[in-house]
PDB file of N, CA and C in Angstrom:
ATOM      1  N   UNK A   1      49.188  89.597 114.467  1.00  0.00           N
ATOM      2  CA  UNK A   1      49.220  90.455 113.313  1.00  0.00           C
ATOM      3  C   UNK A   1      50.326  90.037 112.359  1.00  0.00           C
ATOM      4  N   UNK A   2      50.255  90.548 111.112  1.00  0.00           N
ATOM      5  CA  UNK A   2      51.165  90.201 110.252  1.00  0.00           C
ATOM      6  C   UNK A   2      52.381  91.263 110.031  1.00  0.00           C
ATOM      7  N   UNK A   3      53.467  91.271 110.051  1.00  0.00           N
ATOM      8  CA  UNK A   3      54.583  91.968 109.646  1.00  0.00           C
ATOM      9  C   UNK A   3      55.031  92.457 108.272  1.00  0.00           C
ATOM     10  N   UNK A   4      54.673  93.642 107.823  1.00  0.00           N
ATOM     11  CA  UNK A   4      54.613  93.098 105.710  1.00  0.00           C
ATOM     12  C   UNK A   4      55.302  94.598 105.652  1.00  0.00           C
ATOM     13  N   UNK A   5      56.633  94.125 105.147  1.00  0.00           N
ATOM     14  CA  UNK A   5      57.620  95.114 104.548  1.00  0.00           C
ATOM     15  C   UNK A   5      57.343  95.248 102.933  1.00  0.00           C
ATOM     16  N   UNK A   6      57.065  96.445 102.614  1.00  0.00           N
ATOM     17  CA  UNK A   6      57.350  97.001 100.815  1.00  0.00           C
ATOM     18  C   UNK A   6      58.949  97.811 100.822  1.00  0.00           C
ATOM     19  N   UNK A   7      59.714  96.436 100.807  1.00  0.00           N
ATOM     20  CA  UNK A   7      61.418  96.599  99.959  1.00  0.00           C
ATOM     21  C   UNK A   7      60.943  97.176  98.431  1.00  0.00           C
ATOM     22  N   UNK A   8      61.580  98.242  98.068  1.00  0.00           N
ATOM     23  CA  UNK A   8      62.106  98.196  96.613  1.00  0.00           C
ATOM     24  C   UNK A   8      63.664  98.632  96.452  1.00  0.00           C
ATOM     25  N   UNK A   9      64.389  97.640  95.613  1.00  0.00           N
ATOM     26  CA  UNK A   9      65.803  97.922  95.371  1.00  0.00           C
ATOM     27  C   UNK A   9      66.087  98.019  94.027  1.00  0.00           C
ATOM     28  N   UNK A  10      66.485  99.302  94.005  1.00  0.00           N
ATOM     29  CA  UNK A  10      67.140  99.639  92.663  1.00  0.00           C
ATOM     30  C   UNK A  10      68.763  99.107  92.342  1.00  0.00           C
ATOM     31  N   UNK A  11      68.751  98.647  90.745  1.00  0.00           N
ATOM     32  CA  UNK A  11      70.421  97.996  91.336  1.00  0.00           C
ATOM     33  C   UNK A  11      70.823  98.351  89.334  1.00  0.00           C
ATOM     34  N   UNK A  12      71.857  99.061  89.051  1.00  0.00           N
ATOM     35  CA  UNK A  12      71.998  99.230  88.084  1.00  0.00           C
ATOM     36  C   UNK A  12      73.800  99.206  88.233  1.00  0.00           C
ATOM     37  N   UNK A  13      74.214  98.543  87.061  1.00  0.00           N
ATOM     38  CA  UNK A  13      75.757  98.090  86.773  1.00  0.00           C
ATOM     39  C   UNK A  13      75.797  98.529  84.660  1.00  0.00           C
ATOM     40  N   UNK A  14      77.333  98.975  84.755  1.00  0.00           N
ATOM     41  CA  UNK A  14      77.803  99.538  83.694  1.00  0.00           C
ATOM     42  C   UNK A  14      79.174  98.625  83.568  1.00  0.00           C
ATOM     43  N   UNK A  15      79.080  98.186  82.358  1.00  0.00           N
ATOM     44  CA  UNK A  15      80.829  97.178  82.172  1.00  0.00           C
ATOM     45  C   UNK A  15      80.791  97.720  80.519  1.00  0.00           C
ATOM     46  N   UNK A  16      82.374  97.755  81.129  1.00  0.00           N
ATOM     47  CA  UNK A  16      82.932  97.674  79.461  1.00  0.00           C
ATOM     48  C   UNK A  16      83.939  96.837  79.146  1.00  0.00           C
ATOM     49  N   UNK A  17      84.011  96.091  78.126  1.00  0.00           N
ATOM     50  CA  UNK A  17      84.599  95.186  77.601  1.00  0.00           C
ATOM     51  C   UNK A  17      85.675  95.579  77.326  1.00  0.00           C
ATOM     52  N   UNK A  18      87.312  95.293  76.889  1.00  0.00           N
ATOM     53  CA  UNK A  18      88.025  95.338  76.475  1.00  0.00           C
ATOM     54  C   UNK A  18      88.837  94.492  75.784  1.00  0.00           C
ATOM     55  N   UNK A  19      89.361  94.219  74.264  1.00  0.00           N
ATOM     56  CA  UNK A  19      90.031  92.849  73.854  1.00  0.00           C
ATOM     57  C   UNK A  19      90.910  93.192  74.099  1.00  0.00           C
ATOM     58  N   UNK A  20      92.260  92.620  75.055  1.00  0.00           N
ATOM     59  CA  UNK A  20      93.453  93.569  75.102  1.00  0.00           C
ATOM     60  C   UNK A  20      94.226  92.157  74.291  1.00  0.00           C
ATOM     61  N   UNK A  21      93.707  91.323  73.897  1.00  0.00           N
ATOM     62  CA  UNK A  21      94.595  90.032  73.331  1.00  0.00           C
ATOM     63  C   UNK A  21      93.245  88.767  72.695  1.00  0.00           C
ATOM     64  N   UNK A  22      93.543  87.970  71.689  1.00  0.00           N
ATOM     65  CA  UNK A  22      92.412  86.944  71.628  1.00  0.00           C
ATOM     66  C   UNK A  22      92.107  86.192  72.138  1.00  0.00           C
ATOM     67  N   UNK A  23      93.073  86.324  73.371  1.00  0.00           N
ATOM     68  CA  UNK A  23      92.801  85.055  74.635  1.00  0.00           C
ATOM     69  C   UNK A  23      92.353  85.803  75.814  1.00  0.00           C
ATOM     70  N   UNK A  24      92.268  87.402  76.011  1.00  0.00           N
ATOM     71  CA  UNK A  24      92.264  88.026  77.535  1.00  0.00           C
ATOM     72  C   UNK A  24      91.423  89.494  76.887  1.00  0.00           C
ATOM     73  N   UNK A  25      90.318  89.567  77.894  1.00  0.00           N
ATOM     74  CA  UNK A  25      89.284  90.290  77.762  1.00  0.00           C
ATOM     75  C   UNK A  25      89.347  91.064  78.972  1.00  0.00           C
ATOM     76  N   UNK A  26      89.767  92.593  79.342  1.00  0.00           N
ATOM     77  CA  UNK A  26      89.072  92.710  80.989  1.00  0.00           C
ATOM     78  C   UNK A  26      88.087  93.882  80.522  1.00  0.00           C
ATOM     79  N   UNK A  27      87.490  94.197  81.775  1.00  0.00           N
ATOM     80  CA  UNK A  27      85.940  93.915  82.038  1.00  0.00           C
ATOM     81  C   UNK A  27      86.001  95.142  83.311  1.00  0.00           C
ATOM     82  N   UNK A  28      86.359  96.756  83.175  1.00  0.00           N
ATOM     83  CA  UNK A  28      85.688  97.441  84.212  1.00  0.00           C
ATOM     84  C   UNK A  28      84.922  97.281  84.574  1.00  0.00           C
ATOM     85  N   UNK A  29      84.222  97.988  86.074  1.00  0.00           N
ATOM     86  CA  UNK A  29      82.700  98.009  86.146  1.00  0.00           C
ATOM     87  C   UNK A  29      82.436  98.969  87.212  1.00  0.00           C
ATOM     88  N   UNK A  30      81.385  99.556  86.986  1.00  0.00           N
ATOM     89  CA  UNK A  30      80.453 100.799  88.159  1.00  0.00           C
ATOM     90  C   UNK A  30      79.293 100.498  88.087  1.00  0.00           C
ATOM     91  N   UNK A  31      78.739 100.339  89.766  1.00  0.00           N
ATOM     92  CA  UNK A  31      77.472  99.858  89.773  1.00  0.00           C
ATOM     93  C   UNK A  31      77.016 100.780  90.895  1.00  0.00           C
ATOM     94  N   UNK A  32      75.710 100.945  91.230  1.00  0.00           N
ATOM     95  CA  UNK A  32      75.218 101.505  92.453  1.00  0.00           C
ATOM     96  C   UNK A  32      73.590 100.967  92.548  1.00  0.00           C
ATOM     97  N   UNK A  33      73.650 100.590  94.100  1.00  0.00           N
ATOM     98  CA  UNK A  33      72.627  99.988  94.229  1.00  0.00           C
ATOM     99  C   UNK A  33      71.664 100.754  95.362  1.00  0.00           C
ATOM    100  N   UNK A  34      70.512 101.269  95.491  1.00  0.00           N
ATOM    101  CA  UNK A  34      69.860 102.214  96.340  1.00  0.00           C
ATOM    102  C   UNK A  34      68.652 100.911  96.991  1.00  0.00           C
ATOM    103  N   UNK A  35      68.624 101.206  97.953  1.00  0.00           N
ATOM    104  CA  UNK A  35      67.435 100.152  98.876  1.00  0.00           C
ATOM    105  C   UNK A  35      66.478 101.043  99.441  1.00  0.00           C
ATOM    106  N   UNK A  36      65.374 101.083  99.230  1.00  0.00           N
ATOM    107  CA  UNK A  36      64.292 102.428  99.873  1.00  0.00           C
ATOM    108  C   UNK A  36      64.151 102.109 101.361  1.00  0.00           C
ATOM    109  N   UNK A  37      64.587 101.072 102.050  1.00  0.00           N
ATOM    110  CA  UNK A  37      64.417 100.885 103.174  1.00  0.00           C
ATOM    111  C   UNK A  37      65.278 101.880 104.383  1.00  0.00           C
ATOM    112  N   UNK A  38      66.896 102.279 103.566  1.00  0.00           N
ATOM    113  CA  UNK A  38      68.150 103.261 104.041  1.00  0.00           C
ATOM    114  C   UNK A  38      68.998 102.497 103.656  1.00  0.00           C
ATOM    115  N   UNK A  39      69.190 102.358 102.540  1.00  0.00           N
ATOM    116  CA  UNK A  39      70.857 101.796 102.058  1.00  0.00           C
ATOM    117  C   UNK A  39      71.262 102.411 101.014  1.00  0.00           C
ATOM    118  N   UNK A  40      72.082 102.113 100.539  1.00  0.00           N
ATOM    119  CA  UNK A  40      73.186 102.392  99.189  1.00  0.00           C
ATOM    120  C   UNK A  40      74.502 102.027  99.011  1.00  0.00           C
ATOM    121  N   UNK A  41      74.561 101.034  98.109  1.00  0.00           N
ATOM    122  CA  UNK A  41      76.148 100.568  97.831  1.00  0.00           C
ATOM    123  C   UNK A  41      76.431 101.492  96.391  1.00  0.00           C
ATOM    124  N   UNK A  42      77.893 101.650  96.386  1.00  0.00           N
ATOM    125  CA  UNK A  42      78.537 102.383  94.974  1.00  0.00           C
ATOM    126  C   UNK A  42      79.554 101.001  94.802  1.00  0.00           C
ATOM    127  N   UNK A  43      79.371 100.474  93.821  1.00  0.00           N
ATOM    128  CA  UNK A  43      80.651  99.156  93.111  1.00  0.00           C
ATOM    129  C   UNK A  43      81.274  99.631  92.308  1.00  0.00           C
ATOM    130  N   UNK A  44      82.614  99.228  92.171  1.00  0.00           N
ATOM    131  CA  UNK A  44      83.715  99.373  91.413  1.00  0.00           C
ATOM    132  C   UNK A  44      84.745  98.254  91.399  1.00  0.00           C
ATOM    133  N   UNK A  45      84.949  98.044  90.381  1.00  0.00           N
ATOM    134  CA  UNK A  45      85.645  96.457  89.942  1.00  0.00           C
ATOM    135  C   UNK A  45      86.094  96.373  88.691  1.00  0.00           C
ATOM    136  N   UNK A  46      86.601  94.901  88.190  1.00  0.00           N
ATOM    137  CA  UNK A  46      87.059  95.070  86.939  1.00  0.00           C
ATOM    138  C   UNK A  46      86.712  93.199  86.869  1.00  0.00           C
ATOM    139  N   UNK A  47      86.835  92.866  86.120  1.00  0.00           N
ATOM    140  CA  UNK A  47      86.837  91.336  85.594  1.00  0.00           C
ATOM    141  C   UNK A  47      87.828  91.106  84.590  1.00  0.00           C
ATOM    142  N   UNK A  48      87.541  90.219  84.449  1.00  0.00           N
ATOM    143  CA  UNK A  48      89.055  89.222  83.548  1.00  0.00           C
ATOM    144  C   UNK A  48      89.173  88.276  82.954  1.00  0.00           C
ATOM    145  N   UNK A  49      88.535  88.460  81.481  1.00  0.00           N
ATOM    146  CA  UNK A  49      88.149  86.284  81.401  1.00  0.00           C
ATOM    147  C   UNK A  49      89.567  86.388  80.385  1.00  0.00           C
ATOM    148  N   UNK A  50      90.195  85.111  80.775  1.00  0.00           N
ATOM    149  CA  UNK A  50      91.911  84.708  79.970  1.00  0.00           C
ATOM    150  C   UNK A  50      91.021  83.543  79.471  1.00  0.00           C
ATOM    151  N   UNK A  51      91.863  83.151  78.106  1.00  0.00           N
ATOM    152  CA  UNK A  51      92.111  81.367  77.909  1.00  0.00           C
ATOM    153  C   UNK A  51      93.456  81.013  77.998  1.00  0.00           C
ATOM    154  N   UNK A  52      93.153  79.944  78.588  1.00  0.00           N
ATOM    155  CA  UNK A  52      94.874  79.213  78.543  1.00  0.00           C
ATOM    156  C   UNK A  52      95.197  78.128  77.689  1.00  0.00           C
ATOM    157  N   UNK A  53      94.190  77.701  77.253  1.00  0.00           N
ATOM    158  CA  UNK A  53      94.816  76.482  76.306  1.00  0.00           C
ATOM    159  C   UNK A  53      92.780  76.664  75.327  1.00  0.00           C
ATOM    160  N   UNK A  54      92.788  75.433  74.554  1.00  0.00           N
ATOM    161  CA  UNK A  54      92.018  75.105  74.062  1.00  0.00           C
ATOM    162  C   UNK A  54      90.602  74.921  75.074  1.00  0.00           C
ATOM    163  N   UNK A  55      91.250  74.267  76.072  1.00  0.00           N
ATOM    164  CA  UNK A  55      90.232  73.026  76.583  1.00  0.00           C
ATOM    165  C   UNK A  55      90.214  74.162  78.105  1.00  0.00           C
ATOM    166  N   UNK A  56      90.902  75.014  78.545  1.00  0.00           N
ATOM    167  CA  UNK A  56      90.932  76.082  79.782  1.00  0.00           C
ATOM    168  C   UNK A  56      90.652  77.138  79.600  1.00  0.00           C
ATOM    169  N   UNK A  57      89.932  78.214  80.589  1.00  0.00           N
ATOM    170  CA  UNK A  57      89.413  79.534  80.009  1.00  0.00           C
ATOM    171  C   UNK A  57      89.262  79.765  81.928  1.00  0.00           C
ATOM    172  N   UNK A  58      89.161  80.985  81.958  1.00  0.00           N
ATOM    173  CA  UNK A  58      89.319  81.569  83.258  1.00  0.00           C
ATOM    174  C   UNK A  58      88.286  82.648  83.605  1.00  0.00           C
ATOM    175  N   UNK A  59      88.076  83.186  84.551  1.00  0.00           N
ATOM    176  CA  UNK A  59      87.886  84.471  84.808  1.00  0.00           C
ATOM    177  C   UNK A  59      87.821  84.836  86.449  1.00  0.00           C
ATOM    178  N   UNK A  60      88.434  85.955  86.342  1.00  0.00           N
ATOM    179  CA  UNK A  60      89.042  86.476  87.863  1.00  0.00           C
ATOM    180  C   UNK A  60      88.296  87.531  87.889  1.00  0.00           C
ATOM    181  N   UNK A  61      87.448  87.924  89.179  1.00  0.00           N
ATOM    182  CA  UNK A  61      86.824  88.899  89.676  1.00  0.00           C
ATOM    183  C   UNK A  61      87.190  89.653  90.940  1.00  0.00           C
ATOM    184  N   UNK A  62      87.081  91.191  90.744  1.00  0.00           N
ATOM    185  CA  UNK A  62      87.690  91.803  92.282  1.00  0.00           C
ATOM    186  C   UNK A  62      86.640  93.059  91.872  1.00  0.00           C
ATOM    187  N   UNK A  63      85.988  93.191  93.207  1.00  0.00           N
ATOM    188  CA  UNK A  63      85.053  94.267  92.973  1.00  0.00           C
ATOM    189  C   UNK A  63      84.986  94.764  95.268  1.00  0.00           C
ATOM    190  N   UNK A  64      85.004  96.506  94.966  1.00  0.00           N
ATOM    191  CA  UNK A  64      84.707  97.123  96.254  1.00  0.00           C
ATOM    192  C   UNK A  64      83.297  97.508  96.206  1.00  0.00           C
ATOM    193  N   UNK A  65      82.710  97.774  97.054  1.00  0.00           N
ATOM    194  CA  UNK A  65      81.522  98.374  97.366  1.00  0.00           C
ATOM    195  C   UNK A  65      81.079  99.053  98.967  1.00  0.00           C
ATOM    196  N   UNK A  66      81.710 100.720  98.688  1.00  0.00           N
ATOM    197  CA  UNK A  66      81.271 100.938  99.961  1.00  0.00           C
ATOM    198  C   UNK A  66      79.707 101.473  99.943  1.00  0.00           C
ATOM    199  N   UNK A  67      79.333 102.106 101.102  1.00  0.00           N
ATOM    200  CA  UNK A  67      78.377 102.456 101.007  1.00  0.00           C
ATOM    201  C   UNK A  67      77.774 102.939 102.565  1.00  0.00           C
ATOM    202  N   UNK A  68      75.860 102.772 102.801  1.00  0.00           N
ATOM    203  CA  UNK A  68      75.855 103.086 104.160  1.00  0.00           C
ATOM    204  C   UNK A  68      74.539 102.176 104.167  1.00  0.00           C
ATOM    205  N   UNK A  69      74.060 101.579 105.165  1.00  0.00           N
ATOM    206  CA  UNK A  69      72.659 100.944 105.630  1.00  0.00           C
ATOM    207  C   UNK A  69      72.625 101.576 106.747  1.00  0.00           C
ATOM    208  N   UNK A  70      71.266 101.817 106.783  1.00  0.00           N
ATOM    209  CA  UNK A  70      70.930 102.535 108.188  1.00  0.00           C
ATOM    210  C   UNK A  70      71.475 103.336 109.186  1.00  0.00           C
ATOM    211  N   UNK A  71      72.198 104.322 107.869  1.00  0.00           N
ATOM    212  CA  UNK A  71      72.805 105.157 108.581  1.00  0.00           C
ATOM    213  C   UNK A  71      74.319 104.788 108.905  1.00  0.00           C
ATOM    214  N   UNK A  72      74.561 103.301 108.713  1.00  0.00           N
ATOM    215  CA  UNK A  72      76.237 102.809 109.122  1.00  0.00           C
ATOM    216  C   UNK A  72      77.098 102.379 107.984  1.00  0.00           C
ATOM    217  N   UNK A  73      78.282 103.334 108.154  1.00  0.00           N
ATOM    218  CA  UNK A  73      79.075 102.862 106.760  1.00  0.00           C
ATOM    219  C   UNK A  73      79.562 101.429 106.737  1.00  0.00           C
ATOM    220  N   UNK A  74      79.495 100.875 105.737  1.00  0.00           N
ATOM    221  CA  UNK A  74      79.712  99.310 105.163  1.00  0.00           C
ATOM    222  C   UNK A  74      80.751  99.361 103.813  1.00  0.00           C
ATOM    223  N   UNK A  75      81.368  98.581 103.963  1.00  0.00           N
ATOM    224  CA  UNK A  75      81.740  97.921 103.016  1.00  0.00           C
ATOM    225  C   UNK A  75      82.196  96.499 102.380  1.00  0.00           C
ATOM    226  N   UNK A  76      81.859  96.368 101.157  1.00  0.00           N
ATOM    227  CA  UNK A  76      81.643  95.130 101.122  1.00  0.00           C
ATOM    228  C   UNK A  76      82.897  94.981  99.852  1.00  0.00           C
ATOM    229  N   UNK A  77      83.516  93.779 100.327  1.00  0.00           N
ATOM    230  CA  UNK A  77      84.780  93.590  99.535  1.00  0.00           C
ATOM    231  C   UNK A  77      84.667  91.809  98.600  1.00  0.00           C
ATOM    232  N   UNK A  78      84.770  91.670  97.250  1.00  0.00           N
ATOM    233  CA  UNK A  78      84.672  90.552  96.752  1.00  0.00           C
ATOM    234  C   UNK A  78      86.010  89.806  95.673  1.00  0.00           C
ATOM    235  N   UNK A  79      86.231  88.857  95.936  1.00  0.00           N
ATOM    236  CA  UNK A  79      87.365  88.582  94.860  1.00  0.00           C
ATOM    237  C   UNK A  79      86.772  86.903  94.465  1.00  0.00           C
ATOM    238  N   UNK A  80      87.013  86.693  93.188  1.00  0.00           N
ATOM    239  CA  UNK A  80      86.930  85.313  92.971  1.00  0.00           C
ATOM    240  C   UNK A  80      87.368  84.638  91.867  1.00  0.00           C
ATOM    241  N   UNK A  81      87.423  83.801  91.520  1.00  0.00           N
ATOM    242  CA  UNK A  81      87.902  82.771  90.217  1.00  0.00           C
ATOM    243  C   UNK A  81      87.381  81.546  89.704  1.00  0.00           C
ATOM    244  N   UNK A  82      86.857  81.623  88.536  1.00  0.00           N
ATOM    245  CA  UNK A  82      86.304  80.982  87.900  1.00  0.00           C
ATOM    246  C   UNK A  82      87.207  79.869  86.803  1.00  0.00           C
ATOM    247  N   UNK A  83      87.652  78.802  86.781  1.00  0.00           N
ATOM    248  CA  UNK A  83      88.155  77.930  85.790  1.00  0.00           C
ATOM    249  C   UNK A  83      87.296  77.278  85.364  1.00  0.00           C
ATOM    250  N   UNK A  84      87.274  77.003  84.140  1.00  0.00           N
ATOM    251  CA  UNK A  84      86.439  76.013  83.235  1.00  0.00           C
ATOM    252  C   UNK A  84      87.172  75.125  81.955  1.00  0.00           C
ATOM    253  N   UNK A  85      86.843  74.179  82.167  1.00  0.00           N
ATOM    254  CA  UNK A  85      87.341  72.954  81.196  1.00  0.00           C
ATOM    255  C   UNK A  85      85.815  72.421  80.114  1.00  0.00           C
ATOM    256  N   UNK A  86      86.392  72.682  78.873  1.00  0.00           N
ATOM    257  CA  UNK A  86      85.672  72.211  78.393  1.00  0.00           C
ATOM    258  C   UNK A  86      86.036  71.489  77.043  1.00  0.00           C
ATOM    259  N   UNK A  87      85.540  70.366  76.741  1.00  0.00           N
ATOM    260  CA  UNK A  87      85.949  69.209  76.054  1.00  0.00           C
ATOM    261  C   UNK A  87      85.943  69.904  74.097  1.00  0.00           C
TER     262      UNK A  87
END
């Protein structure tokens, strides 16, 4: 026999921009994501794009997300960094 799951995941995110300088932008954020299967994450984070020179530009990410799957609390923790050079 065949095994055939109908997943639907709802996933909706809210950011707001901020210029706090012409080189540095941050970037709240609230997200929540519902899985009809038994899940739900709630996100909360912020972002960060800097420039540092002409030719360097950045962006730093840190975002939480707790939540529950199947009944078991989870959480999911993210940080990262992005550099880019461009000519």
């Amino acid at each position: 026999g065949t095994n055939e799951s109908n997943e639907n995941i709802f996933n909706t995110e809210l950011r707001l921009a901020r210029q706090l300088s012409p080189r540095v932008v941050i970037e709240p954020l609230v997200g929540y994501r519902h899985w009809n299967l038994g899940g739900r994450l709630y996100s909360f984070g912020v972002n960060g794009r800097f420039g540092i020179s002409d030719s360097f530009s950045g962006i730093a990410s840190a975002r939480v997300s707790p939540g529950s799957v199947d009944g078991a609390h989870v959480t999911g923790l993210g940080l990262s960094l992005l550099l880019r050079y461009q000519r």
